[in-house]
XYZ file of C-alpha atoms in Angstrom:
64
model
C -1.804 23.919 -11.902
C 0.921 23.671 -9.325
C 4.618 23.267 -9.998
C 7.327 21.823 -7.833
C 10.859 20.830 -8.779
C 12.321 20.207 -5.311
C 9.598 18.215 -3.571
C 7.990 14.873 -4.172
C 4.289 14.679 -4.833
C 2.505 11.912 -2.988
C -0.703 10.406 -4.334
C -2.873 8.471 -1.901
C -4.495 5.452 -3.509
C -7.885 3.988 -2.436
C -6.129 0.839 -1.128
C -4.172 2.931 1.413
C -0.829 3.013 -0.403
C 0.985 6.196 -1.379
C 2.794 6.590 -4.694
C 5.525 9.255 -4.880
C 6.353 11.229 -8.000
C 9.482 13.395 -7.988
C 9.409 16.987 -9.237
C 6.177 16.942 -11.202
C 3.919 19.599 -12.571
C 0.437 18.802 -11.235
C -2.450 19.581 -13.543
C -5.862 19.460 -11.855
C -8.802 18.923 -14.199
C -12.418 20.055 -13.778
C -13.587 16.425 -13.480
C -11.385 15.902 -10.405
C -8.697 13.905 -12.190
C -5.035 14.924 -12.100
C -2.161 14.593 -14.540
C 1.398 14.579 -13.226
C 3.863 15.823 -15.833
C 7.149 14.292 -14.713
C 10.729 14.243 -15.869
C 10.478 10.734 -17.295
C 6.773 10.378 -18.088
C 3.277 11.754 -17.584
C 0.901 9.907 -15.255
C -2.862 10.431 -15.229
C -5.035 9.544 -12.233
C -8.801 9.474 -12.820
C -10.697 10.729 -9.773
C -11.669 7.229 -8.606
C -8.017 6.086 -8.602
C -6.776 8.437 -5.867
C -8.034 9.798 -2.552
C -5.747 12.849 -2.268
C -2.474 14.299 -3.476
C 0.009 16.329 -1.471
C 3.462 17.878 -1.556
C 5.994 15.935 0.488
C 8.042 18.801 1.916
C 10.235 16.540 4.055
C 12.476 15.699 1.096
C 15.726 17.607 0.630
C 18.502 17.484 -1.923
C 20.691 15.593 0.559
C 18.258 12.630 0.739
C 18.239 11.920 -2.980
């Protein structure tokens, strides 16, 4: 698991879009799926619903 509370987590979707989740705990599962435990809700991505996930380190407190 990886934790971030200051950076957005971007999830690349198969259709080329990116979905951002702010300050989530990322739980990686053995089957390749991920669960993002966020401030407002938890979001689960089965492996076939995303191409990659990454930390967006360009965000700062001033841009929120």
